[in-house]
XYZ file of N, CA and C in Angstrom:
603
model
N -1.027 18.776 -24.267
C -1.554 18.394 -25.577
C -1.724 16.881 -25.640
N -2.922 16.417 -26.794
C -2.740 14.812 -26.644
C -1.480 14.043 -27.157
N -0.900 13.060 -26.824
C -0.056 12.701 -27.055
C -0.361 11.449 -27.918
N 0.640 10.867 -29.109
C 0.015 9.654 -29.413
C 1.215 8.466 -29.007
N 0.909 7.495 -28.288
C 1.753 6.915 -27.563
C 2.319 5.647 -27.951
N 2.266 5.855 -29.988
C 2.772 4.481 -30.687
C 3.721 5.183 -30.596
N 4.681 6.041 -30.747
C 6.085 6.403 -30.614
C 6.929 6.198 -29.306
N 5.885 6.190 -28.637
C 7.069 5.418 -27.694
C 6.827 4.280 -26.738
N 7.048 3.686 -25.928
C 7.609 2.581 -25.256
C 8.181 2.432 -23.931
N 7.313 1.466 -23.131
C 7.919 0.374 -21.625
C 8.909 -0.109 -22.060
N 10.392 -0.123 -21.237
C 11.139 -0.537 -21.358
C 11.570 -1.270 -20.210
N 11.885 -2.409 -19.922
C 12.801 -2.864 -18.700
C 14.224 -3.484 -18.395
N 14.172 -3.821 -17.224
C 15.826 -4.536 -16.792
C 15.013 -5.511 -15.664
N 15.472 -6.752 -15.740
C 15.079 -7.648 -14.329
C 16.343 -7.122 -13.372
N 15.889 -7.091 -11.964
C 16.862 -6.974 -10.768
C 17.875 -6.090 -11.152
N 17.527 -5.221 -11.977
C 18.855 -4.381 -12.126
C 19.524 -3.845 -13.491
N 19.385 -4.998 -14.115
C 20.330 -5.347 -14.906
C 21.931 -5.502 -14.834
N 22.656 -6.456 -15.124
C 23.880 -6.678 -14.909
C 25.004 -5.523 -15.486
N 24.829 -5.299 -16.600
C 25.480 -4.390 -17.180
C 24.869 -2.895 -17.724
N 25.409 -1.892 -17.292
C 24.703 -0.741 -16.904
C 24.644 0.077 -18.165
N 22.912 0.377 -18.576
C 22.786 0.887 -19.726
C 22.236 -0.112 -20.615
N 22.345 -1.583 -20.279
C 21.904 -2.559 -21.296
C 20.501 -2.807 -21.269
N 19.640 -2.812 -21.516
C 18.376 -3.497 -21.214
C 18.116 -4.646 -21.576
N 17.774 -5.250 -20.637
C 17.234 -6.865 -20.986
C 16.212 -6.624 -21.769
N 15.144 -5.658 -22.029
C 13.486 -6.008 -22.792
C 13.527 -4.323 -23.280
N 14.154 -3.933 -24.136
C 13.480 -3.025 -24.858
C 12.812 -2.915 -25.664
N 11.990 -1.678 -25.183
C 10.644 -1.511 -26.004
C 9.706 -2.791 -25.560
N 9.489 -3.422 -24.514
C 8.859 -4.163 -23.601
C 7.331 -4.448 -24.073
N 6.865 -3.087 -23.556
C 5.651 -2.680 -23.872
C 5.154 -1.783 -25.022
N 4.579 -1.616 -25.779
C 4.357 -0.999 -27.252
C 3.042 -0.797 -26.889
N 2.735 0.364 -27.728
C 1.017 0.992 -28.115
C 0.835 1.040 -29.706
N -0.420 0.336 -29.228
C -0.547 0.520 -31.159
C -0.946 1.244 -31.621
N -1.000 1.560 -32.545
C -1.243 2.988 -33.684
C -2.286 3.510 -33.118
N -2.354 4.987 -33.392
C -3.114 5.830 -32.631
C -4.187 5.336 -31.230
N -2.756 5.084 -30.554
C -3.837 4.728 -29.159
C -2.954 6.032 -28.594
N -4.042 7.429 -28.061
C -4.107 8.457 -28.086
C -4.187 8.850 -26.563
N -3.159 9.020 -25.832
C -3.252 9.508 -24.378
C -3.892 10.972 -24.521
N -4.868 12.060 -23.920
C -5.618 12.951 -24.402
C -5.193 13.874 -23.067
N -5.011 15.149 -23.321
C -4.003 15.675 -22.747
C -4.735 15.616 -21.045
N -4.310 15.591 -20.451
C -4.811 15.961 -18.725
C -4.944 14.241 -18.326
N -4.979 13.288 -19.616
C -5.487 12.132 -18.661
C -4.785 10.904 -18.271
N -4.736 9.557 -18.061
C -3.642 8.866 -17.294
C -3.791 7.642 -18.421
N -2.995 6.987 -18.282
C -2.553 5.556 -19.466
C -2.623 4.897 -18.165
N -3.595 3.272 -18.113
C -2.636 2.878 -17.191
C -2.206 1.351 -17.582
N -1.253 0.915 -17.493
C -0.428 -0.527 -17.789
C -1.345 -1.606 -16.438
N -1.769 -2.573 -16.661
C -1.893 -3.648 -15.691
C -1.828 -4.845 -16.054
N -1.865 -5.344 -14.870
C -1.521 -6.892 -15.347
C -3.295 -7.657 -14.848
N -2.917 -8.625 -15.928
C -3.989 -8.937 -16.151
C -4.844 -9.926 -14.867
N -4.134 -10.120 -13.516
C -4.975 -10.627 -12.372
C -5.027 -9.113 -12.066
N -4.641 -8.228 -11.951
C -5.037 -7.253 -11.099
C -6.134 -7.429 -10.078
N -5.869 -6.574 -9.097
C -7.645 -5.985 -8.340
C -7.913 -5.359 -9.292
N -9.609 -5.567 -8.861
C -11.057 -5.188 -9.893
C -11.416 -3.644 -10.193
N -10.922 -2.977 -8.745
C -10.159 -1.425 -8.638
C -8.956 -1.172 -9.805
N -8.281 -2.235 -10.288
C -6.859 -1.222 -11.101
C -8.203 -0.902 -12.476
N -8.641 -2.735 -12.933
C -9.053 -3.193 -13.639
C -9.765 -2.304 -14.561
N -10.761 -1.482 -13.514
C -11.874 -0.513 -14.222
C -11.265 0.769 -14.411
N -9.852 0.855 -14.352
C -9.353 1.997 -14.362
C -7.931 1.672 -15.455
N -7.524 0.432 -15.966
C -6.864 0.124 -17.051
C -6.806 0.392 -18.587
N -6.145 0.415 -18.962
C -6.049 0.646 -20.318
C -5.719 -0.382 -21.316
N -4.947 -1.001 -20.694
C -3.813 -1.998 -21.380
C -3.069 -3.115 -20.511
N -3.004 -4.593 -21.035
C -2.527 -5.309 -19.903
C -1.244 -5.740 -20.563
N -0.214 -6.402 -19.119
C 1.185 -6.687 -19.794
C 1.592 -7.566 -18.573
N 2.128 -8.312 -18.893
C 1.907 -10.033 -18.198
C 3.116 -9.587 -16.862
N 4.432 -9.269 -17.735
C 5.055 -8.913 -16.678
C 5.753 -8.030 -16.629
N 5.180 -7.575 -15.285
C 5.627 -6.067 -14.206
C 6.265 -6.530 -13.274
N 6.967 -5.452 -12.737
C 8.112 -5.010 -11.641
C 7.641 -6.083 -10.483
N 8.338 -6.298 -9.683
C 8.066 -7.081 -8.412
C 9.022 -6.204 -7.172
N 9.364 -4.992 -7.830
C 10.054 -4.210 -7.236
C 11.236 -3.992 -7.507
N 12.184 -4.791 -8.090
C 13.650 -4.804 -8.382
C 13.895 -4.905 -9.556
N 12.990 -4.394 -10.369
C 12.810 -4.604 -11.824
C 13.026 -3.254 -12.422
N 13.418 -2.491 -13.511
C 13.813 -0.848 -13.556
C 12.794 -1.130 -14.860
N 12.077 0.072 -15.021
C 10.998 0.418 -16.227
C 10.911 1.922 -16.517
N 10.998 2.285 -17.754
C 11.204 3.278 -18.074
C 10.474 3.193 -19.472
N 10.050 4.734 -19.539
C 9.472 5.247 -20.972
C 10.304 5.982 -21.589
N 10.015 4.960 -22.891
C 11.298 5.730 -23.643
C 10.650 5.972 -24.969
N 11.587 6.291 -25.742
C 10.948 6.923 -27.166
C 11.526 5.599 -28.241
N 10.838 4.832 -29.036
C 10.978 4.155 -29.894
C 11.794 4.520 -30.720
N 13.267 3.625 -31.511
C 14.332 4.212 -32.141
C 15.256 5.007 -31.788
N 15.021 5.589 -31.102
C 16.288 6.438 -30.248
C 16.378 6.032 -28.848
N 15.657 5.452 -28.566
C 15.683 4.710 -26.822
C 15.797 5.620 -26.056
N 15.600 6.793 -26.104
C 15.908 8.190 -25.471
C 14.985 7.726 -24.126
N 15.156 7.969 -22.702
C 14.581 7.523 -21.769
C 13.870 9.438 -21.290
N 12.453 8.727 -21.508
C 11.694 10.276 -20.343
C 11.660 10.403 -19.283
N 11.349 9.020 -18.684
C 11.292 8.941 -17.316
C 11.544 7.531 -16.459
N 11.900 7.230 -15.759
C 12.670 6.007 -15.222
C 12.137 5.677 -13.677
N 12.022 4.424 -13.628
C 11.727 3.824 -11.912
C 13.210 2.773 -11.962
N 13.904 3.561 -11.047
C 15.177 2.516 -10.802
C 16.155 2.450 -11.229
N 17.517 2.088 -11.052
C 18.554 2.724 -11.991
C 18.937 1.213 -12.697
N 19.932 0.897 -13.984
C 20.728 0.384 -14.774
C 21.815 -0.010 -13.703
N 22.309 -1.408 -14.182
C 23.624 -1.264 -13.135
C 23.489 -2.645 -12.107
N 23.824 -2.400 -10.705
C 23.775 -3.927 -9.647
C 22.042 -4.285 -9.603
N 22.356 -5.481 -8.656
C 20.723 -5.442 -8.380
C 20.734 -4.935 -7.205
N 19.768 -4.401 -6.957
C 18.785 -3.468 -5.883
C 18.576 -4.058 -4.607
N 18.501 -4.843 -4.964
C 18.237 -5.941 -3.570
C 17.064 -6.447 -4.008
N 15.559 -5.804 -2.932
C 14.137 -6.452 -3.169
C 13.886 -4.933 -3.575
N 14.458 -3.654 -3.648
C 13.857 -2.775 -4.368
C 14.892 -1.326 -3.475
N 14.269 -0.219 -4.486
C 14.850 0.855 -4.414
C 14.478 2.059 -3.399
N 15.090 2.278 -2.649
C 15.365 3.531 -1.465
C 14.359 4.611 -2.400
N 12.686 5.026 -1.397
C 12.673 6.472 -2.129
C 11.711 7.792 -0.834
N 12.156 8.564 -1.359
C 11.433 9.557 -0.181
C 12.364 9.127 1.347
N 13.397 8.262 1.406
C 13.717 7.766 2.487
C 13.081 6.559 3.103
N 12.155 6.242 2.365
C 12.284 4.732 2.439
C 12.347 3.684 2.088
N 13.172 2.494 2.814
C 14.153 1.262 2.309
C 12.902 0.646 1.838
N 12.924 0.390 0.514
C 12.859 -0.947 -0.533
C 10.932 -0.140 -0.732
N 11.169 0.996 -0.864
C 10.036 1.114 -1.463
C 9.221 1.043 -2.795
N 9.641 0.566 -3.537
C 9.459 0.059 -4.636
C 8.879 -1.147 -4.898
N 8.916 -1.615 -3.686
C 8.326 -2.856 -3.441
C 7.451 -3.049 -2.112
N 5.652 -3.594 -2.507
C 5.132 -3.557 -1.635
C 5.112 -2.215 -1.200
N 4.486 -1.042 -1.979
C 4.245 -0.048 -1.235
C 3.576 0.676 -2.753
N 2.866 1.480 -2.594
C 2.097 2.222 -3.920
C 2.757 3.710 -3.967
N 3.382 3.771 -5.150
C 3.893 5.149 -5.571
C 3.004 6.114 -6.067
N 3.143 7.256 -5.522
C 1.929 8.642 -6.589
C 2.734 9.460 -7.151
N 3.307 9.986 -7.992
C 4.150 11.277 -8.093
C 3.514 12.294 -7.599
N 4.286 13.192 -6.781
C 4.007 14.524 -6.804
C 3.242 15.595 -7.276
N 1.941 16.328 -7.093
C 1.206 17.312 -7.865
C 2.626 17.873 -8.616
N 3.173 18.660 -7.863
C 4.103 19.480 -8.612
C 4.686 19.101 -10.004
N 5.174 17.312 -9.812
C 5.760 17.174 -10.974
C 5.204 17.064 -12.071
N 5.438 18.063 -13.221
C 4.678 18.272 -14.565
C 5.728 17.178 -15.900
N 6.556 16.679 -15.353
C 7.810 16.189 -16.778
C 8.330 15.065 -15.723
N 9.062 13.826 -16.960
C 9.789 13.036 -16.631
C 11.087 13.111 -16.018
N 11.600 12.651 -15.488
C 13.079 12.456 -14.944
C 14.370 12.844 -15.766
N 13.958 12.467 -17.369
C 14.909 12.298 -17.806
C 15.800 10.909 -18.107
N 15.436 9.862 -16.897
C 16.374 8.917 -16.552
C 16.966 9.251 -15.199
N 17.431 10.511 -14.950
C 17.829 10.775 -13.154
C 16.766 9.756 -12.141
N 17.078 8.872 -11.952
C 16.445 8.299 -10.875
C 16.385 8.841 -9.772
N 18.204 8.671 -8.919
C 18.556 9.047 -7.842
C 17.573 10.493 -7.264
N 17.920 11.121 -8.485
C 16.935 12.639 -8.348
C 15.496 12.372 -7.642
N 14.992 11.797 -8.707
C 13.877 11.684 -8.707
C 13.219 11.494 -7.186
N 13.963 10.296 -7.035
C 13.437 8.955 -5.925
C 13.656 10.195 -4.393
N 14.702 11.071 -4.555
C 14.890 11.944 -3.697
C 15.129 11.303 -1.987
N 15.237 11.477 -1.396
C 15.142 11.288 0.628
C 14.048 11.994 1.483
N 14.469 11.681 2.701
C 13.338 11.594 3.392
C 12.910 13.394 3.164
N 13.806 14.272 2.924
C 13.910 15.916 2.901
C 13.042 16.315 1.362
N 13.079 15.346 0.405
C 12.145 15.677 -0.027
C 12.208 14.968 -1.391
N 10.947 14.461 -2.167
C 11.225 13.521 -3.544
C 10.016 13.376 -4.407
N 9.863 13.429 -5.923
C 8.795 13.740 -6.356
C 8.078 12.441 -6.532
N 8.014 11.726 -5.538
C 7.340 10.451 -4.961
C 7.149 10.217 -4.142
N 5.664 10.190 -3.385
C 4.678 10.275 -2.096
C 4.653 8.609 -2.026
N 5.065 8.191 -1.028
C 5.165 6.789 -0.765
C 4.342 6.124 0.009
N 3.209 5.497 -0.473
C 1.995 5.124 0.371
C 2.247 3.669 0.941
N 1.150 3.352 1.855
C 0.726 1.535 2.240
C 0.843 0.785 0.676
N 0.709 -0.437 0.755
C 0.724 -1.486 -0.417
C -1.005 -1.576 -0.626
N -1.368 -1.619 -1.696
C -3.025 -1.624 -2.402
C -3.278 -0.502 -2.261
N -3.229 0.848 -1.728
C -3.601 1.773 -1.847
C -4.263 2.608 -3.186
N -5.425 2.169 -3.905
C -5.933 2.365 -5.220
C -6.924 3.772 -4.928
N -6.687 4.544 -4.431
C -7.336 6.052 -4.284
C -6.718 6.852 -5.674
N -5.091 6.848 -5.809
C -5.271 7.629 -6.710
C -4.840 7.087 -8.257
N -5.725 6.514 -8.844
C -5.214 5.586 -9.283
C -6.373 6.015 -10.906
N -5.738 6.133 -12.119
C -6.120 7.147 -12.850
C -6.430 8.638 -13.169
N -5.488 8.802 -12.414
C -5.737 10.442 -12.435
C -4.337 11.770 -11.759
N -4.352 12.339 -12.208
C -2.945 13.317 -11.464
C -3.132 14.887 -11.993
N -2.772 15.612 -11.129
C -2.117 15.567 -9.787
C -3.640 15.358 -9.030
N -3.004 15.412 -7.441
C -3.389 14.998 -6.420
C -3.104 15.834 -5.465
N -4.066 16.566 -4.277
C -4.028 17.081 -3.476
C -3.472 16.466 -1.798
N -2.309 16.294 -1.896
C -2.271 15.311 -0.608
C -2.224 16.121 -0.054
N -2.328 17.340 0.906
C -2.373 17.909 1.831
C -4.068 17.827 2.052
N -4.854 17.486 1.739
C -6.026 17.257 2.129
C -6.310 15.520 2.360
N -5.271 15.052 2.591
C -5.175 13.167 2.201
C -5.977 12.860 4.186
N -6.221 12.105 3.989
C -6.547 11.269 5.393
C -5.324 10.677 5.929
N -4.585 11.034 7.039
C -3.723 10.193 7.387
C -4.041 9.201 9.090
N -5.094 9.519 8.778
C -5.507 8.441 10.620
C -5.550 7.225 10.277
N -4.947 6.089 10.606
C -5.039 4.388 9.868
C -6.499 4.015 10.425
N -6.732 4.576 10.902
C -8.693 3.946 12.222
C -9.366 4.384 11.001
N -9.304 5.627 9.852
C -10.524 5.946 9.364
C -10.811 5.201 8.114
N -12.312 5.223 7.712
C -12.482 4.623 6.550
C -12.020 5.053 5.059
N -11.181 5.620 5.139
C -10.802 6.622 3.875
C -9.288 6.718 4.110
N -8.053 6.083 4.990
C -6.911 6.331 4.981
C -6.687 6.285 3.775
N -5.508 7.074 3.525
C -4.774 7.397 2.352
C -5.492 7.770 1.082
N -7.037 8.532 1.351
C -8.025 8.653 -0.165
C -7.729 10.702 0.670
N -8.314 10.396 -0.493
C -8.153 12.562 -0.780
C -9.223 12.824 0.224
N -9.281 14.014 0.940
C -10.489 14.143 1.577
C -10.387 14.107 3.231
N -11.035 15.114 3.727
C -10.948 14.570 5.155
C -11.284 13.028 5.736
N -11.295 13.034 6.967
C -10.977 11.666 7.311
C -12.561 11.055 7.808
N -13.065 10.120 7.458
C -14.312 9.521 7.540
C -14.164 8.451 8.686
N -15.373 8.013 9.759
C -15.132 6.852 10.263
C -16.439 6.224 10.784
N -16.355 5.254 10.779
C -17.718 4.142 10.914
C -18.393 4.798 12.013
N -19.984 4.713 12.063
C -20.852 4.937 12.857
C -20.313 3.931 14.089
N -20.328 4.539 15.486
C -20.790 3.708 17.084
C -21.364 2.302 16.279
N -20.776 0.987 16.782
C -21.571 -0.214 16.292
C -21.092 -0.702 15.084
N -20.779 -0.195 14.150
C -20.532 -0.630 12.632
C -19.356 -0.443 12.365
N -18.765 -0.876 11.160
C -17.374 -1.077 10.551
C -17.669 -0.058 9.043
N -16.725 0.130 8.674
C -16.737 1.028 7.554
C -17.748 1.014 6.518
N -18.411 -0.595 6.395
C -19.181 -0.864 5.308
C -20.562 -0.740 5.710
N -20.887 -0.379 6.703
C -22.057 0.120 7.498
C -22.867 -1.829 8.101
N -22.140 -2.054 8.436
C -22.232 -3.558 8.897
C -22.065 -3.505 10.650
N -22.665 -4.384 11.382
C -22.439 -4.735 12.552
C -21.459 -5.306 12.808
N -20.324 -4.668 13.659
C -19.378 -5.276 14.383
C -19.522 -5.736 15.719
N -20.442 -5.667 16.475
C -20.364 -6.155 17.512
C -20.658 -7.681 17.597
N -18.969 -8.759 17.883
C -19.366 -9.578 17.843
C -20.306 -10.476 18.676
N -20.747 -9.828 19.810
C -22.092 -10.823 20.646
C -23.270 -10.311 20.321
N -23.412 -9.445 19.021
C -24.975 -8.860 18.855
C -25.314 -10.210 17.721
N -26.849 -10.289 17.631
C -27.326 -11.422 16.990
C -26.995 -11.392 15.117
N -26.455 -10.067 14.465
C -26.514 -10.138 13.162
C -25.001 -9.693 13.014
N -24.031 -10.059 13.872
C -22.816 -9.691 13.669
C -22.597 -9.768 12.055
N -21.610 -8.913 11.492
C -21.251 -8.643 10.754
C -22.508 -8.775 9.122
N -23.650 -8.163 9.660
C -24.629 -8.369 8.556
C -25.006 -6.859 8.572
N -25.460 -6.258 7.561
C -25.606 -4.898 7.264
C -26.790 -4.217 8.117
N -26.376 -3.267 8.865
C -27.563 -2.239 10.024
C -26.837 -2.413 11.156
N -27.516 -1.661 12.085
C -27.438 -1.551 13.526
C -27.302 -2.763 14.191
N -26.627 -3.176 14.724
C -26.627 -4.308 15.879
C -27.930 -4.855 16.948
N -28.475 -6.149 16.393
C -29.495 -6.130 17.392
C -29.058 -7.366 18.276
């Protein structure tokens, strides 16, 4: 169903937060009156250098975001009730948080949730973030903007060859024509139009 998303609220902790349960910035981020998430579709928070990729796919900008060791959570305005959480309350993290089984992924690396997962955490992080056996967070390369407005996601159809032009996008795996680079440009650097668009002469 659509949701209307002035009731609730970005919440954060820098590095942790020192004391567990406290938040340094609640209610962080706010939506103003009937700004209307519509059921099936994605909100998305960015900051305002973003790539031009988040950009056309934004909703709303907010100066400062996670750098990885930062905990953010949606919560419900007035009751602080937490739905869903990146990171736990408590020490600092280091440069970021263990997930799917890997160290400091939270940082420098692009998170997708899970098709499966239909609901928030709760606040269970640990849960959430899961190990290498299994976690409702698919842990990609860093910039990875394929899935980026939209969920769920079919990753069993994902590209995983790093050579093709489409790693980590939905879809079988694509790769540059003999001669050219992904953008249909000449790579051969001793041909006369190196790196200019066509066939190599």
């Amino acid at each position: 169903a659509d949701v209307d998303l002035s009731g609730y609220s970005l919440s954060s902790c820098s590095n942790g937060c020192d004391v567990t349960d406290e938040w340094d910035y609640p209610d962080n981020v706010t939506f103003a009156a009937g700004t209307i998430l519509t059921d099936g579709d994605v909100f998305v928070v960015y900051h305002g250098s973003a790539d031009a990729a988040i950009v056309v796919e934004g909703d709303q900008t907010f100066t400062y975001l996670s750098n990885g060791d930062d905990v953010f959570a949606l919560t419900q305005i007035g009751s602080g009730t937490i739905l869903d959480i990146i990171g736990t309350t408590g020490d600092d993290p280091g440069s970021g948080w263990e997930v799917a089984g890997v160290s400091n992924a939270t940082k420098d690396h692009t998170l997708v949730r899970a098709s499966s997962v239909e609901s928030g955490n709760g606040g269970n992080w640990e849960e959430s973030a899961g190990d290498a056996d299994g976690s409702e967070w698919v842990v990609l390369d860093q910039n990875t903007w394929a899935y980026l407005g939209s969920h769920p996601h079919d990753f069993a159809s994902t590209c995983d060859d790093d050579t093709a032009c489409n790693y980590g996008e939905e879809g079988d795996c694509t790769y540059a024509e003999e001669g050219n680079d992904c953008d249909g440009n000449c790579d051969d650097d001793t041909a006369c139009n190196y790196g200019e668009e066509g066939d190599c002469t």
